[in-house]
Amino acid sequence: MSRFHSLTWCTLLVAVVAIVSAQPQCPRPTITPKVHHLKASVDTVKWGYYWNQNNPKLYVNSGDTVTVEMVTHMAGDYYDGMVKGDPALEGIYHWTDKQAISVRGATGAGDGVHILTGPIYMCGAEEGDILQVDILDLQPRVNPGNGKTYGVNGAARWGYQFRAGFLNNITREISTIYEIITDAQGMPLYAVPDFQFNVGNGPHTSCVPLNGTYPDAMENLTWSNPNSLYLNAYQPCVDGKQYWTGYTYPGVIFNHSIGSKDYSIREMFKVPLNYHIGNIGVAPKYPIPISSIPPGSYGGNMDNRRIGKGATLYLRVQSKGALLSMGDCHSAQGDSEFDGMGIETSINGKFRLTLIKNTTAPPMLKNLNFPLIENKENYIVQGFAFNHFLTDPTLQPNPQVQVFTPGSNLNLAFTGAYDNAREWLMDFKNMTEDQVNTFITVMCDYGITQVVDGNFGVHLVVPKYAFTHSKKSFEPEVVCGTSTKLPKTCYKHSA
């Protein structure tokens, strides 16, 4: 064999090896669906972005069940109670001036804040297919160091109270720490406030990285943040520390000095638990990483309290493998997410993932182009101020930044929900536009999903009762505003 042929063969062999190694690591389908467990760690989470070039953390087949650990990005508000003693969270929240974890923020500048576990690769999923996510269970993560679960509600600068105005014009960001109360068997009962503190009292961490790469990705992409800028506020690095005056960077660890905690709110009221996932979505078809803050047609930061146990979420696949990620869980939240957050809590979820090929999709899903939620009683049509903000011509050339000002508009969000519902009902139930309008008016409820995520959300609740053949009067089957099953009445009060 000549040297030329030898080199050619070696080159071909290298190419074949490269192709084989690049193929998805899809497991062989089995008669009985497999059960997987995706733990949260520095190797399985990313901080603040969706991207179709992220290497998958888990490969599944249609019908498989997955338990996913989801970590809150707000645990730094109460490090001693929510991080210390939990090795996985200690690793995720470990700060140095070097990049140790997938970027804090979509560009390293804090412009994406959520800790997302994944992505999960659905074998066989192609653009245009539907990913069905059945939420089988959600349970709070118990800190092994103290045996408790805490959550955080941050009344942040992006909350609506900053638009409405404060009494005496004294603006402030306040963090409230909640404890999940359990019974003797450890079953969660409700949440109570424990203490509050003023976020402006100077949280600090080690200095953030100034530049880096997107780790564990199929494409080599770098980011640079030379002055550690966030919201045009320069934060100098002094003696290895940066001092933040508010919620200006995701994952900051607060140093609670003596007297900084206000316990006057302790156990002042009880909050019914409604575990749900605030941020869950597939990877958008977009060439660069997408901030985890504004939601869109791919899902993402919807903050819809109905995405809980008993719900099914349908998402149109935009990238090969779907690449599902999830996080930003809440133990409770009212519609609107008024002050900027729910009770941000680390939660473990159990899911069944099913692939629906576009060619076999039922009428309900055939032309789906928005996140659709279903539970025992309702369909929930999700809409946004900009349903497709990444491709909207008015938001170019940088839509994930430019969406924030025009997207903070309830009129547009209401229209977005109506547009989605009208098209969906006309396809699903073969209605005319005039039939849709009267049906929505007399049968359905619009709700304000959130007014804090840059791309405001409004949803429409469509009762399934309308399409049944039953001769009985309507009886609710879920707790109002959730997907939790309820036997008889809309609200169930304990004695």
PDB file of C-alpha atoms in Angstrom, residues 35-176:
ATOM      1  CA  VAL A  35     -37.006   4.675  33.802  1.00  0.00           C
ATOM      2  CA  HIS A  36     -34.242   7.292  34.046  1.00  0.00           C
ATOM      3  CA  HIS A  37     -32.921   9.634  36.744  1.00  0.00           C
ATOM      4  CA  LEU A  38     -31.283  12.921  35.787  1.00  0.00           C
ATOM      5  CA  LYS A  39     -29.562  14.386  38.829  1.00  0.00           C
ATOM      6  CA  ALA A  40     -28.704  18.057  39.204  1.00  0.00           C
ATOM      7  CA  SER A  41     -24.972  18.753  39.291  1.00  0.00           C
ATOM      8  CA  VAL A  42     -22.377  21.042  37.768  1.00  0.00           C
ATOM      9  CA  ASP A  43     -22.308  18.594  34.848  1.00  0.00           C
ATOM     10  CA  THR A  44     -26.046  18.474  34.126  1.00  0.00           C
ATOM     11  CA  VAL A  45     -27.282  22.046  34.604  1.00  0.00           C
ATOM     12  CA  LYS A  46     -26.754  25.264  32.703  1.00  0.00           C
ATOM     13  CA  TRP A  47     -27.329  28.716  34.059  1.00  0.00           C
ATOM     14  CA  GLY A  48     -29.550  31.053  32.115  1.00  0.00           C
ATOM     15  CA  TYR A  49     -30.003  29.889  28.538  1.00  0.00           C
ATOM     16  CA  TYR A  50     -31.497  27.544  25.945  1.00  0.00           C
ATOM     17  CA  TRP A  51     -29.375  26.472  22.986  1.00  0.00           C
ATOM     18  CA  ASN A  52     -29.738  23.838  20.307  1.00  0.00           C
ATOM     19  CA  GLN A  53     -25.985  23.174  20.386  1.00  0.00           C
ATOM     20  CA  ASN A  54     -25.876  21.969  23.989  1.00  0.00           C
ATOM     21  CA  ASN A  55     -24.741  18.382  24.357  1.00  0.00           C
ATOM     22  CA  PRO A  56     -27.576  16.258  25.773  1.00  0.00           C
ATOM     23  CA  LYS A  57     -27.370  15.064  29.362  1.00  0.00           C
ATOM     24  CA  LEU A  58     -29.786  12.186  28.803  1.00  0.00           C
ATOM     25  CA  TYR A  59     -31.141  10.252  25.809  1.00  0.00           C
ATOM     26  CA  VAL A  60     -34.657   8.809  25.977  1.00  0.00           C
ATOM     27  CA  ASN A  61     -37.113   6.984  23.768  1.00  0.00           C
ATOM     28  CA  SER A  62     -40.768   7.822  23.429  1.00  0.00           C
ATOM     29  CA  GLY A  63     -42.699   6.583  26.451  1.00  0.00           C
ATOM     30  CA  ASP A  64     -39.751   6.616  28.844  1.00  0.00           C
ATOM     31  CA  THR A  65     -40.140   8.001  32.363  1.00  0.00           C
ATOM     32  CA  VAL A  66     -37.598  10.442  33.778  1.00  0.00           C
ATOM     33  CA  THR A  67     -37.069  11.779  37.280  1.00  0.00           C
ATOM     34  CA  VAL A  68     -35.411  15.190  37.019  1.00  0.00           C
ATOM     35  CA  GLU A  69     -33.821  17.173  39.840  1.00  0.00           C
ATOM     36  CA  MET A  70     -34.458  20.913  39.415  1.00  0.00           C
ATOM     37  CA  VAL A  71     -32.515  23.465  41.463  1.00  0.00           C
ATOM     38  CA  THR A  72     -33.697  26.977  42.191  1.00  0.00           C
ATOM     39  CA  HIS A  73     -31.519  29.872  41.092  1.00  0.00           C
ATOM     40  CA  MET A  74     -32.532  31.807  44.239  1.00  0.00           C
ATOM     41  CA  ALA A  75     -30.933  29.563  46.867  1.00  0.00           C
ATOM     42  CA  GLY A  76     -28.183  32.118  47.434  1.00  0.00           C
ATOM     43  CA  ASP A  77     -30.736  34.276  49.257  1.00  0.00           C
ATOM     44  CA  TYR A  78     -30.557  31.796  52.139  1.00  0.00           C
ATOM     45  CA  TYR A  79     -27.364  29.833  51.618  1.00  0.00           C
ATOM     46  CA  ASP A  80     -27.297  28.313  55.103  1.00  0.00           C
ATOM     47  CA  GLY A  81     -30.801  26.886  54.764  1.00  0.00           C
ATOM     48  CA  MET A  82     -31.020  26.031  51.056  1.00  0.00           C
ATOM     49  CA  VAL A  83     -27.470  25.217  49.914  1.00  0.00           C
ATOM     50  CA  LYS A  84     -25.214  24.358  52.851  1.00  0.00           C
ATOM     51  CA  GLY A  85     -25.357  20.646  53.584  1.00  0.00           C
ATOM     52  CA  ASP A  86     -26.567  19.691  50.087  1.00  0.00           C
ATOM     53  CA  PRO A  87     -23.453  18.623  48.123  1.00  0.00           C
ATOM     54  CA  ALA A  88     -25.051  19.069  44.693  1.00  0.00           C
ATOM     55  CA  LEU A  89     -26.164  22.620  45.433  1.00  0.00           C
ATOM     56  CA  GLU A  90     -22.863  23.451  47.079  1.00  0.00           C
ATOM     57  CA  GLY A  91     -21.177  22.533  43.807  1.00  0.00           C
ATOM     58  CA  ILE A  92     -23.598  24.486  41.633  1.00  0.00           C
ATOM     59  CA  TYR A  93     -23.300  27.567  43.839  1.00  0.00           C
ATOM     60  CA  HIS A  94     -19.509  27.407  44.160  1.00  0.00           C
ATOM     61  CA  TRP A  95     -18.131  30.785  43.058  1.00  0.00           C
ATOM     62  CA  THR A  96     -14.628  31.586  41.855  1.00  0.00           C
ATOM     63  CA  ASP A  97     -13.243  34.060  39.354  1.00  0.00           C
ATOM     64  CA  LYS A  98     -12.973  31.194  36.861  1.00  0.00           C
ATOM     65  CA  GLN A  99     -15.789  29.654  34.901  1.00  0.00           C
ATOM     66  CA  ALA A 100     -16.814  26.490  36.750  1.00  0.00           C
ATOM     67  CA  ILE A 101     -20.307  25.923  35.361  1.00  0.00           C
ATOM     68  CA  SER A 102     -22.318  26.661  32.239  1.00  0.00           C
ATOM     69  CA  VAL A 103     -22.584  30.415  31.989  1.00  0.00           C
ATOM     70  CA  ARG A 104     -24.401  32.434  34.621  1.00  0.00           C
ATOM     71  CA  GLY A 105     -26.561  34.335  32.176  1.00  0.00           C
ATOM     72  CA  ALA A 106     -26.844  33.753  28.446  1.00  0.00           C
ATOM     73  CA  THR A 107     -23.728  35.840  27.758  1.00  0.00           C
ATOM     74  CA  GLY A 108     -22.074  35.657  31.140  1.00  0.00           C
ATOM     75  CA  ALA A 109     -23.514  39.064  31.983  1.00  0.00           C
ATOM     76  CA  GLY A 110     -26.517  37.979  34.000  1.00  0.00           C
ATOM     77  CA  ASP A 111     -29.032  38.296  31.196  1.00  0.00           C
ATOM     78  CA  GLY A 112     -30.454  34.845  31.846  1.00  0.00           C
ATOM     79  CA  VAL A 113     -30.973  33.774  35.410  1.00  0.00           C
ATOM     80  CA  HIS A 114     -32.486  30.303  35.721  1.00  0.00           C
ATOM     81  CA  ILE A 115     -30.742  27.041  36.548  1.00  0.00           C
ATOM     82  CA  LEU A 116     -32.028  24.560  33.960  1.00  0.00           C
ATOM     83  CA  THR A 117     -31.437  20.806  34.107  1.00  0.00           C
ATOM     84  CA  GLY A 118     -30.798  19.169  30.753  1.00  0.00           C
ATOM     85  CA  PRO A 119     -31.133  19.083  27.887  1.00  0.00           C
ATOM     86  CA  ILE A 120     -32.890  15.756  27.399  1.00  0.00           C
ATOM     87  CA  TYR A 121     -32.649  14.333  23.887  1.00  0.00           C
ATOM     88  CA  MET A 122     -35.808  12.640  22.575  1.00  0.00           C
ATOM     89  CA  CYS A 123     -34.652  10.014  20.102  1.00  0.00           C
ATOM     90  CA  GLY A 124     -36.376  10.316  16.740  1.00  0.00           C
ATOM     91  CA  ALA A 125     -37.642  13.851  17.323  1.00  0.00           C
ATOM     92  CA  GLU A 126     -37.405  16.107  14.296  1.00  0.00           C
ATOM     93  CA  GLU A 127     -38.376  19.707  13.700  1.00  0.00           C
ATOM     94  CA  GLY A 128     -42.166  19.919  13.402  1.00  0.00           C
ATOM     95  CA  ASP A 129     -42.937  16.969  15.689  1.00  0.00           C
ATOM     96  CA  ILE A 130     -44.705  17.347  19.049  1.00  0.00           C
ATOM     97  CA  LEU A 131     -43.135  16.565  22.426  1.00  0.00           C
ATOM     98  CA  GLN A 132     -45.697  15.493  25.023  1.00  0.00           C
ATOM     99  CA  VAL A 133     -44.609  15.992  28.634  1.00  0.00           C
ATOM    100  CA  ASP A 134     -46.816  14.316  31.252  1.00  0.00           C
ATOM    101  CA  ILE A 135     -46.068  15.641  34.740  1.00  0.00           C
ATOM    102  CA  LEU A 136     -46.566  12.615  36.985  1.00  0.00           C
ATOM    103  CA  ASP A 137     -45.273  14.032  40.254  1.00  0.00           C
ATOM    104  CA  LEU A 138     -43.508  17.004  41.827  1.00  0.00           C
ATOM    105  CA  GLN A 139     -41.950  16.886  45.290  1.00  0.00           C
ATOM    106  CA  PRO A 140     -39.820  19.417  47.188  1.00  0.00           C
ATOM    107  CA  ARG A 141     -36.116  18.757  47.524  1.00  0.00           C
ATOM    108  CA  VAL A 142     -35.210  18.250  51.174  1.00  0.00           C
ATOM    109  CA  ASN A 143     -31.823  19.588  52.240  1.00  0.00           C
ATOM    110  CA  PRO A 144     -30.008  16.587  53.783  1.00  0.00           C
ATOM    111  CA  GLY A 145     -28.052  18.982  55.971  1.00  0.00           C
ATOM    112  CA  ASN A 146     -31.067  20.230  57.931  1.00  0.00           C
ATOM    113  CA  GLY A 147     -33.970  18.011  56.849  1.00  0.00           C
ATOM    114  CA  LYS A 148     -35.971  21.014  55.651  1.00  0.00           C
ATOM    115  CA  THR A 149     -37.127  22.710  52.461  1.00  0.00           C
ATOM    116  CA  TYR A 150     -37.064  26.474  52.070  1.00  0.00           C
ATOM    117  CA  GLY A 151     -38.125  28.731  49.225  1.00  0.00           C
ATOM    118  CA  VAL A 152     -37.573  32.350  48.237  1.00  0.00           C
ATOM    119  CA  ASN A 153     -39.928  35.051  47.005  1.00  0.00           C
ATOM    120  CA  GLY A 154     -37.934  37.985  45.708  1.00  0.00           C
ATOM    121  CA  ALA A 155     -39.840  41.237  45.227  1.00  0.00           C
ATOM    122  CA  ALA A 156     -37.456  42.309  42.497  1.00  0.00           C
ATOM    123  CA  ARG A 157     -37.024  45.374  40.314  1.00  0.00           C
ATOM    124  CA  TRP A 158     -38.739  43.599  37.390  1.00  0.00           C
ATOM    125  CA  GLY A 159     -41.875  43.097  39.506  1.00  0.00           C
ATOM    126  CA  TYR A 160     -44.988  45.079  38.657  1.00  0.00           C
ATOM    127  CA  GLN A 161     -44.764  47.046  41.909  1.00  0.00           C
ATOM    128  CA  PHE A 162     -41.927  49.014  40.331  1.00  0.00           C
ATOM    129  CA  ARG A 163     -44.355  50.073  37.584  1.00  0.00           C
ATOM    130  CA  ALA A 164     -47.222  50.815  39.951  1.00  0.00           C
ATOM    131  CA  GLY A 165     -45.054  52.770  42.375  1.00  0.00           C
ATOM    132  CA  PHE A 166     -44.278  52.563  46.092  1.00  0.00           C
ATOM    133  CA  LEU A 167     -45.761  54.505  48.963  1.00  0.00           C
ATOM    134  CA  ASN A 168     -43.515  57.495  49.699  1.00  0.00           C
ATOM    135  CA  ASN A 169     -41.583  56.577  46.528  1.00  0.00           C
ATOM    136  CA  ILE A 170     -39.137  54.453  48.532  1.00  0.00           C
ATOM    137  CA  THR A 171     -38.175  51.753  46.036  1.00  0.00           C
ATOM    138  CA  ARG A 172     -36.655  48.557  47.368  1.00  0.00           C
ATOM    139  CA  GLU A 173     -36.104  44.883  46.603  1.00  0.00           C
ATOM    140  CA  ILE A 174     -37.225  42.598  49.434  1.00  0.00           C
ATOM    141  CA  SER A 175     -36.547  38.879  49.754  1.00  0.00           C
ATOM    142  CA  THR A 176     -38.948  36.724  51.789  1.00  0.00           C
TER     143      THR A 176
END
